XYZ file of C-alpha atoms in Angstrom:
570
model
C 0.000 0.000 0.000
C 1.666 3.219 -1.015
C 2.708 5.818 1.490
C 2.278 9.449 0.367
C 4.779 11.092 2.651
C 7.079 12.039 -0.263
C 4.457 13.108 -2.796
C 2.143 16.079 -2.958
C -0.048 14.557 -0.264
C 1.582 14.976 3.085
C -0.364 12.271 4.843
C -1.529 8.908 3.551
C -3.428 6.031 5.087
C -0.147 4.373 6.132
C 0.814 7.376 8.278
C -2.679 7.682 9.816
C -2.731 3.997 10.837
C 0.862 4.238 12.093
C 0.119 7.288 14.254
C -3.033 5.659 15.597
C -1.024 2.549 16.525
C 1.685 4.653 18.215
C -0.937 6.653 20.136
C -2.660 3.483 21.423
C 0.606 1.943 22.651
C 2.086 5.126 24.125
C -1.054 5.879 26.157
C -1.826 2.291 27.196
C 1.690 0.857 27.631
C 4.556 3.366 27.559
C 3.137 6.032 29.872
C 2.446 3.696 32.859
C 5.941 2.135 32.599
C 7.667 5.531 32.297
C 5.773 6.794 35.361
C 6.923 3.809 37.447
C 10.583 4.624 36.680
C 9.975 8.363 37.116
C 8.343 7.917 40.548
C 11.161 5.587 41.658
C 14.152 7.668 40.620
C 13.000 11.307 40.537
C 12.508 13.122 43.871
C 11.568 16.847 43.733
C 12.634 16.975 40.089
C 16.099 15.541 40.843
C 17.547 12.099 40.133
C 17.831 10.431 43.537
C 19.394 6.982 43.656
C 19.852 7.167 47.430
C 16.068 6.817 47.978
C 16.029 3.719 45.766
C 18.970 2.204 47.678
C 17.411 3.023 51.074
C 14.083 1.432 50.022
C 15.702 -1.797 48.822
C 17.885 -2.007 51.944
C 14.964 -1.722 54.369
C 14.916 -5.096 56.209
C 11.368 -6.106 55.171
C 11.908 -5.044 51.530
C 15.251 -6.830 51.302
C 13.702 -9.930 52.886
C 10.844 -9.900 50.319
C 13.376 -9.539 47.488
C 15.486 -12.411 48.841
C 12.396 -14.600 49.325
C 11.179 -13.924 45.758
C 14.554 -14.952 44.307
C 14.835 -18.087 46.498
C 11.288 -19.220 45.648
C 11.870 -18.558 41.922
C 15.143 -20.562 41.932
C 13.636 -23.567 43.777
C 10.457 -23.574 41.631
C 12.558 -23.326 38.451
C 14.779 -26.287 39.429
C 11.799 -28.514 40.372
C 9.787 -27.571 37.244
C 12.800 -28.188 34.997
C 13.390 -31.682 36.394
C 9.686 -32.654 36.452
C 8.833 -31.079 33.070
C 11.856 -32.625 31.301
C 11.198 -36.082 32.803
C 7.530 -36.129 31.734
C 8.390 -34.694 28.290
C 10.918 -37.492 27.777
C 8.427 -40.147 28.936
C 5.645 -39.035 26.552
C 7.886 -38.478 23.504
C 10.712 -41.007 23.745
C 9.389 -44.125 25.505
C 6.748 -46.788 24.882
C 4.696 -45.708 27.919
C 0.974 -46.516 27.394
C -1.623 -43.789 26.566
C 1.100 -41.278 25.629
C -1.151 -38.933 23.643
C -3.703 -38.730 26.472
C -0.899 -38.162 28.988
C 0.503 -35.381 26.817
C -2.822 -33.525 26.985
C -3.263 -34.185 30.726
C 0.187 -32.813 31.579
C -0.821 -29.440 30.099
C -4.033 -29.230 32.224
C -2.326 -27.536 35.241
C -1.403 -24.752 32.781
C -5.133 -23.979 32.358
C -6.011 -23.977 36.070
C -5.480 -20.780 38.092
C -2.651 -21.466 40.576
C -4.300 -19.384 43.331
C -7.382 -21.686 43.257
C -4.981 -24.624 43.576
C -3.346 -22.880 46.552
C -6.759 -22.515 48.259
C -7.457 -26.231 47.674
C -4.089 -27.275 49.095
C -4.591 -24.976 52.076
C -7.740 -26.985 52.890
C -5.920 -30.288 52.378
C -2.619 -29.536 54.141
C -3.091 -26.736 56.686
C -1.388 -28.036 59.859
C -4.497 -28.623 62.025
C -7.629 -28.419 59.838
C -6.254 -29.844 56.561
C -8.094 -33.021 55.531
C -4.927 -34.957 54.643
C -3.188 -33.866 57.865
C -6.248 -34.762 59.979
C -6.347 -38.213 58.360
C -2.597 -38.668 58.908
C -2.722 -37.608 62.576
C -5.754 -39.836 63.184
C -4.068 -42.776 61.467
C -0.820 -42.593 63.447
C -2.133 -40.991 66.628
C 0.372 -38.146 66.287
C 0.165 -34.369 66.790
C 2.605 -33.706 63.932
C 1.063 -32.927 60.513
C 2.326 -34.809 57.453
C 3.176 -31.507 55.689
C 2.521 -27.905 56.668
C 1.538 -26.095 53.454
C 2.085 -22.639 54.988
C 5.548 -21.216 54.416
C 8.441 -21.386 51.990
C 8.256 -25.041 50.912
C 4.476 -24.956 50.635
C 4.710 -22.043 48.164
C 7.506 -23.754 46.208
C 5.699 -27.114 45.899
C 2.310 -25.634 44.918
C 3.806 -23.186 42.380
C 5.841 -26.039 40.847
C 2.662 -28.097 40.349
C 1.139 -25.377 38.165
C 4.223 -24.022 36.346
C 5.987 -27.210 35.162
C 3.960 -27.296 31.859
C 6.132 -24.356 30.632
C 9.138 -26.710 30.560
C 7.074 -29.739 29.513
C 5.657 -28.014 26.399
C 9.041 -26.610 25.276
C 11.009 -29.840 25.833
C 8.423 -32.256 24.391
C 8.328 -30.085 21.230
C 12.130 -30.216 20.912
C 12.297 -33.980 21.542
C 9.602 -34.677 18.950
C 11.379 -32.687 16.229
C 14.902 -33.823 17.009
C 16.756 -35.623 14.238
C 17.078 -39.246 15.507
C 20.006 -40.119 13.218
C 22.455 -38.545 15.692
C 21.411 -40.913 18.460
C 21.229 -43.864 16.062
C 24.787 -43.206 14.867
C 26.007 -43.197 18.469
C 24.127 -46.430 19.162
C 25.701 -48.108 16.087
C 29.111 -46.948 17.357
C 28.451 -48.929 20.545
C 27.468 -46.146 22.959
C 25.059 -47.116 25.752
C 21.748 -45.392 26.535
C 23.190 -43.422 29.462
C 26.098 -42.112 27.357
C 23.786 -41.184 24.434
C 21.386 -39.354 26.764
C 24.202 -37.494 28.541
C 26.359 -36.629 25.524
C 23.824 -36.187 22.701
C 20.149 -35.873 23.758
C 20.562 -33.520 26.741
C 23.014 -31.078 25.041
C 20.729 -30.898 21.964
C 17.538 -30.143 23.912
C 19.311 -27.868 26.432
C 18.225 -24.599 24.710
C 14.560 -25.686 24.995
C 15.049 -26.770 28.614
C 16.634 -23.411 29.488
C 13.968 -21.429 27.567
C 11.203 -23.248 29.516
C 13.067 -22.841 32.819
C 13.492 -19.084 32.286
C 9.758 -18.720 31.592
C 9.030 -20.533 34.872
C 11.454 -18.205 36.665
C 9.755 -15.123 35.155
C 6.272 -16.312 36.151
C 7.355 -17.352 39.649
C 8.971 -13.959 40.324
C 5.789 -12.134 39.339
C 3.288 -14.583 40.875
C 0.914 -13.124 43.465
C -1.814 -15.630 44.389
C 0.090 -18.590 45.857
C 2.571 -16.569 48.004
C -0.316 -14.362 49.218
C -2.473 -17.341 50.260
C 0.277 -19.536 51.719
C 2.913 -17.009 52.817
C 1.579 -13.716 54.198
C -0.192 -15.398 57.141
C 3.162 -16.714 58.402
C 5.139 -13.553 57.647
C 6.591 -14.575 54.267
C 6.404 -11.822 51.657
C 7.543 -11.772 48.033
C 7.918 -8.671 45.842
C 4.329 -8.874 44.398
C 2.730 -9.477 47.832
C 4.852 -6.668 49.317
C 3.648 -4.262 46.575
C 0.053 -5.309 47.358
C 0.581 -4.656 51.093
C 2.186 -1.271 50.430
C -0.681 -0.121 48.187
C -3.522 -1.529 50.295
C -2.241 -0.786 53.793
C -0.879 2.668 53.000
C -4.189 4.335 52.119
C -2.313 5.837 49.156
C 0.550 7.472 51.088
C 3.203 8.710 48.658
C 6.102 7.068 50.546
C 4.400 3.670 50.232
C 3.694 4.219 46.530
C 7.344 5.198 45.938
C 8.492 2.030 47.768
C 6.088 -0.009 45.602
C 7.479 1.578 42.409
C 11.057 0.773 43.469
C 10.056 -2.869 43.973
C 8.329 -2.774 40.576
C 11.536 -1.522 38.947
C 13.365 -4.499 40.499
C 10.765 -6.827 38.949
C 11.021 -5.091 35.558
C 14.836 -5.342 35.537
C 14.669 -9.022 36.613
C 12.183 -9.728 33.798
C 14.417 -7.895 31.294
C 17.485 -9.956 32.302
C 15.508 -13.220 32.099
C 14.056 -12.374 28.659
C 17.478 -11.299 27.360
C 18.951 -14.604 28.575
C 16.091 -16.525 26.958
C 16.611 -14.798 23.595
C 20.348 -15.550 23.711
C 19.656 -19.215 24.509
C 17.081 -19.613 21.730
C 19.398 -17.939 19.185
C 22.351 -20.051 20.301
C 21.272 -23.007 18.223
C 17.999 -24.570 19.178
C 17.056 -24.914 15.522
C 19.977 -27.069 14.458
C 18.377 -30.074 16.176
C 15.242 -29.881 14.040
C 15.307 -32.074 10.971
C 13.857 -30.766 7.716
C 11.849 -33.905 7.053
C 9.147 -35.404 9.224
C 10.956 -37.425 11.881
C 9.961 -40.319 14.087
C 12.243 -40.277 17.124
C 13.693 -43.527 18.456
C 11.344 -45.001 21.063
C 12.948 -46.520 24.129
C 11.354 -49.734 25.426
C 10.824 -49.375 29.169
C 10.228 -53.136 29.652
C 9.766 -53.790 33.392
C 9.571 -50.056 34.177
C 6.688 -49.474 31.739
C 3.800 -49.967 34.194
C 5.523 -48.504 37.311
C 6.325 -45.281 35.395
C 2.799 -45.120 33.959
C 1.342 -45.545 37.475
C 3.749 -42.857 38.758
C 2.461 -40.422 36.061
C -1.169 -41.248 36.938
C -0.541 -40.705 40.663
C 1.175 -37.371 39.901
C -1.826 -36.207 37.849
C -4.256 -37.424 40.516
C -2.398 -35.446 43.191
C -1.837 -32.247 41.186
C -5.038 -31.999 39.112
C -7.807 -34.279 40.384
C -7.381 -33.987 44.161
C -7.370 -30.157 44.449
C -10.202 -29.808 41.884
C -12.402 -32.367 43.672
C -11.603 -30.674 47.018
C -12.789 -27.284 45.671
C -16.164 -28.764 44.596
C -16.650 -30.865 47.760
C -15.895 -27.963 50.144
C -18.085 -25.728 47.966
C -20.984 -28.083 48.730
C -20.485 -28.289 52.515
C -23.072 -26.595 54.748
C -20.222 -25.197 56.878
C -16.468 -25.514 56.529
C -15.056 -27.930 59.091
C -18.015 -30.354 59.328
C -17.306 -33.982 58.322
C -17.561 -34.720 54.589
C -20.762 -36.803 54.548
C -23.818 -36.705 52.277
C -25.983 -35.174 55.046
C -23.602 -32.216 55.257
C -23.699 -31.563 51.486
C -25.908 -29.016 49.749
C -26.158 -27.275 46.354
C -27.326 -24.087 48.125
C -23.848 -22.506 48.175
C -23.592 -22.682 44.384
C -27.115 -21.297 43.967
C -26.378 -18.550 46.493
C -23.101 -17.379 44.855
C -24.554 -17.592 41.336
C -27.984 -16.045 41.787
C -28.505 -14.501 45.230
C -25.394 -12.968 46.770
C -24.824 -9.531 45.243
C -21.055 -9.557 45.859
C -20.405 -12.768 43.880
C -23.065 -12.042 41.246
C -21.406 -8.675 40.601
C -17.963 -10.338 40.471
C -19.129 -12.836 37.809
C -20.753 -10.014 35.827
C -17.691 -7.714 36.198
C -15.283 -10.438 35.072
C -17.470 -11.438 32.127
C -18.031 -7.971 30.666
C -14.484 -6.739 31.414
C -12.949 -9.847 29.776
C -15.280 -9.684 26.753
C -14.834 -5.941 26.182
C -11.052 -5.976 26.810
C -10.685 -8.983 24.482
C -12.721 -7.256 21.764
C -10.929 -3.884 21.988
C -7.481 -5.513 22.242
C -8.292 -7.740 19.254
C -9.163 -4.634 17.140
C -6.250 -2.511 18.408
C -3.842 -5.440 17.988
C -5.141 -5.909 14.437
C -4.396 -2.261 13.581
C -0.894 -2.411 15.102
C -0.146 -5.777 13.452
C -1.192 -4.291 10.099
C 1.436 -1.577 10.567
C 4.091 -4.118 11.603
C 3.467 -6.611 8.792
C 2.084 -4.664 5.830
C 3.125 -1.019 5.949
C 6.487 0.430 4.976
C 6.912 3.084 7.624
C 9.917 3.978 9.750
C 10.023 3.123 13.442
C 8.082 -0.132 13.296
C 10.533 -1.802 15.698
C 9.478 0.718 18.376
C 5.835 -0.330 17.954
C 6.757 -3.999 18.237
C 8.831 -3.323 21.347
C 5.975 -1.401 23.009
C 3.404 -4.036 22.065
C 5.429 -6.922 23.496
C 6.658 -5.035 26.584
C 3.660 -5.776 28.867
C 4.019 -9.514 28.089
C 7.330 -9.431 29.960
C 6.045 -7.245 32.804
C 4.492 -8.758 35.931
C 0.788 -7.969 36.416
C 1.589 -6.113 39.651
C 3.837 -3.690 37.743
C 1.214 -3.025 35.053
C -1.411 -2.401 37.762
C 0.838 0.042 39.612
C 1.688 1.895 36.398
C -2.010 2.199 35.566
C -2.739 3.543 39.089
C -0.007 6.200 38.689
C -1.270 7.200 35.218
C -5.047 7.233 35.689
C -5.534 8.571 39.214
C -5.891 12.222 38.280
C -2.337 13.074 37.188
C -3.449 13.937 33.629
C -6.900 15.208 34.564
C -8.471 11.738 34.253
C -9.257 9.845 37.440
C -10.673 6.356 36.912
C -9.224 4.815 40.092
C -11.684 2.469 41.867
C -13.784 2.154 38.696
C -14.118 -0.721 36.222
C -12.390 1.452 33.590
C -8.992 1.174 35.286
C -9.163 -2.655 35.194
C -10.284 -2.465 31.558
C -7.246 -0.312 30.612
C -4.889 -2.631 32.535
C -6.274 -5.725 30.755
C -5.725 -4.091 27.343
C -2.099 -3.297 28.264
C -1.468 -6.726 29.747
C -2.868 -8.806 26.870
C -1.872 -6.664 23.861
C 1.032 -9.022 23.056
C -1.395 -11.965 22.627
C -3.356 -9.996 20.040
C -0.202 -8.862 18.202
C 1.173 -12.404 17.925
C -2.074 -13.892 16.653
C -2.961 -11.071 14.233
C 0.605 -10.780 12.886
C 0.720 -14.523 12.163
C -2.580 -14.243 10.229
C -1.443 -11.144 8.292
C 1.867 -12.806 7.271
C -0.222 -15.290 5.256
C -2.096 -12.599 3.273
C -0.034 -11.978 0.143
C 0.534 -8.347 -0.855
C -0.527 -9.118 -4.443
C -4.166 -9.505 -3.302
C -4.284 -5.937 -1.975
C -2.364 -4.628 -4.995
C -4.874 -6.309 -7.347
C -7.812 -4.697 -5.547
C -6.093 -1.270 -5.645
C -5.418 -1.726 -9.377
C -9.161 -2.445 -9.821
C -9.964 0.954 -8.303
C -10.605 0.062 -4.662
C -9.642 2.608 -2.005
C -7.227 1.536 0.793
C -10.165 1.258 3.206
C -12.168 -0.908 0.769
C -9.146 -3.222 0.277
C -8.811 -3.521 4.044
C -12.534 -4.156 4.580
C -13.195 -6.517 1.667
C -9.936 -8.470 1.391
C -7.623 -8.226 4.402
C -10.136 -8.431 7.273
C -12.086 -11.460 5.899
C -8.783 -13.327 5.395
C -7.393 -12.613 8.877
C -10.714 -13.152 10.687
C -9.663 -16.591 12.094
C -6.509 -15.011 13.543
C -8.584 -12.226 15.091
C -11.005 -14.743 16.637
C -8.012 -16.678 18.007
C -6.646 -13.432 19.519
C -10.042 -12.743 21.106
C -10.114 -16.113 22.894
C -6.430 -15.939 23.858
C -7.243 -12.731 25.764
C -10.745 -13.513 27.028
C -9.872 -16.665 29.016
C -6.782 -15.438 30.922
C -8.603 -12.157 31.671
C -11.582 -14.093 33.042
C -9.466 -15.783 35.742
C -6.996 -12.917 36.291
C -5.973 -12.036 39.866
C -2.501 -10.422 39.988
C -3.460 -7.181 38.179
C -7.075 -6.912 39.374
C -6.215 -7.344 43.072
C -4.418 -3.960 43.079
C -7.108 -2.180 41.066
C -10.508 -3.319 42.319
C -12.835 -0.891 44.068
C -15.874 -1.496 46.312
C -18.096 -2.423 43.341
C -15.520 -3.724 40.847
C -14.395 -7.060 42.261
C -13.630 -9.622 39.560
C -14.075 -13.407 39.980
C -10.386 -13.859 40.912
C -10.481 -11.023 43.451
C -13.806 -12.224 44.922
C -12.455 -15.775 45.434
C -9.255 -14.391 46.990
C -11.001 -11.922 49.336
C -13.705 -14.444 50.374
C -10.963 -16.896 51.264
C -9.073 -14.207 53.223
C -12.291 -13.263 55.081
C -12.873 -16.882 56.151
C -15.888 -17.419 53.838
C -14.331 -20.715 52.742
C -17.397 -22.563 51.415
C -18.491 -19.566 49.326
C -14.911 -19.031 48.064
C -14.842 -22.692 46.945
C -18.315 -22.546 45.360
C -17.278 -19.474 43.338
C -13.928 -21.136 42.486
C -15.895 -24.176 41.244
C -17.978 -21.918 38.985
C -14.753 -20.264 37.712
C -13.165 -23.662 36.967
C -16.236 -24.753 34.974
C -16.134 -21.485 32.976
C -12.382 -21.831 32.300
C -12.420 -25.529 31.334
C -15.562 -25.003 29.208
C -13.858 -22.088 27.462
C -10.663 -24.098 26.854
C -12.687 -26.950 25.286
C -14.547 -24.518 22.981
C -11.227 -22.941 21.889
C -9.666 -26.346 21.242
C -12.663 -27.313 19.082
C -12.436 -24.010 17.199
C -8.712 -24.454 16.457
C -9.139 -28.101 15.436
C -11.974 -27.156 13.083
C -9.840 -24.323 11.660
C -6.855 -26.663 11.199
C -9.024 -29.255 9.420
C -10.467 -26.527 7.177
C -6.939 -25.246 6.380
C -5.705 -28.764 5.600
C -8.801 -29.400 3.485
C -8.198 -26.126 1.671
C -4.572 -27.055 1.121
């Protein structure tokens, strides 16, 4: 599409779309991030690094920073070992039901970790936890089997929900690895252990490291699990510390400055992790992928086949089935703490949270309309920006791409804090404590999802189609409306769903932004649990799980149908 910047016309469609895209990203993304750095480093118009140093060196802040790093390291190590082991089992061995297992191992990825943390709190709290009560009754002891509150509780529960990051990366690499390298080593007389150590592991190492760094990034920025299992026993991480500073300070400027300093630490940590990940991926992951379709060598497990299969089943039962069943069972109890018997069960809690209680009804409504509207607006805005990135020849496109992907690497807490600083009256617009501020934060947070999906769709639309329509006399807008948009519609629909579902279950961003009437489902479950309304928290969590799993199934169907249509078309 021609740009008219050099001709008689000063401004063409390319420039208008480009400026619109820049405006969207500067207002939604750049401004909040700039204000976080500004508030941290600038005091009375002067650069002041001493304040930053003093904030970080305060004992409680330093402790939260240390705890965040320790938790992230432990979670990353556990997820890397577990994810790599399961990836190897489902791609390289003759374990039964491999395809089903492959799907099941990605299920924890769909479930909100904070709901899992609530379930495990009810199973493993030292005195009231069902598993601990059973254990103490069985052995006549006063010592619980495992106390879920504290450092190791947070590490174990986070690991259960984050290992799919490594699993997905490594299983993909193992499936596409050229098997001739291993076969050559086997022909040369090398044993399985030597082949695994000297060939397989070094070749998949970039994928292992890429998955591990993603786990580290998510763990550092994770709010729900440390808040539920840590704050009660005095363990704070950077995100929970930011939450405390904002909520306990009643908006005092000193507390907000301390929160921005912590946010800068998170941003810099995320930047280092993403830089490391890019270096690792560029360092040669792609040389292990064969050009032709490959069928990797399958190892016969022989006597270990059934024990390893049973081990995988038990792992899935413990991490997926047990907490999910617990949520629904406790959600049906008349009161939390009564024995789990049929007489003590009722559907009233579900009816009450769905139809009668204003707080939870509002939360379901808020989450639904905020997720739908944010997904729709982000889909459209992402489409416009992707069009600039893929199809227009204008200078400065890299800056747009950088801005669009930036929030993807930023923790939700940081985005929320930036949005508070930007839209609380500083520029004459105050939307704090309204649904609008959550809406703006969701658009910023999920813009990258829309860009990736829309850009992928636009890459497949050949320029000659637009050129042909222009040659036939169509205006740029007609070409866009009649040719480009119909062709990229599947990508736009995919972007919509990729934003709608995570936004529906979101907690980390919303928990800093909600007002008296703008609780979302995630915030309502979290605050009900904190207030001791356990049965209602579980009933609402059960409703959320049904919505999420139902949504995931619909999306899967949509993508499968689209893939079949594409293959049929091909």
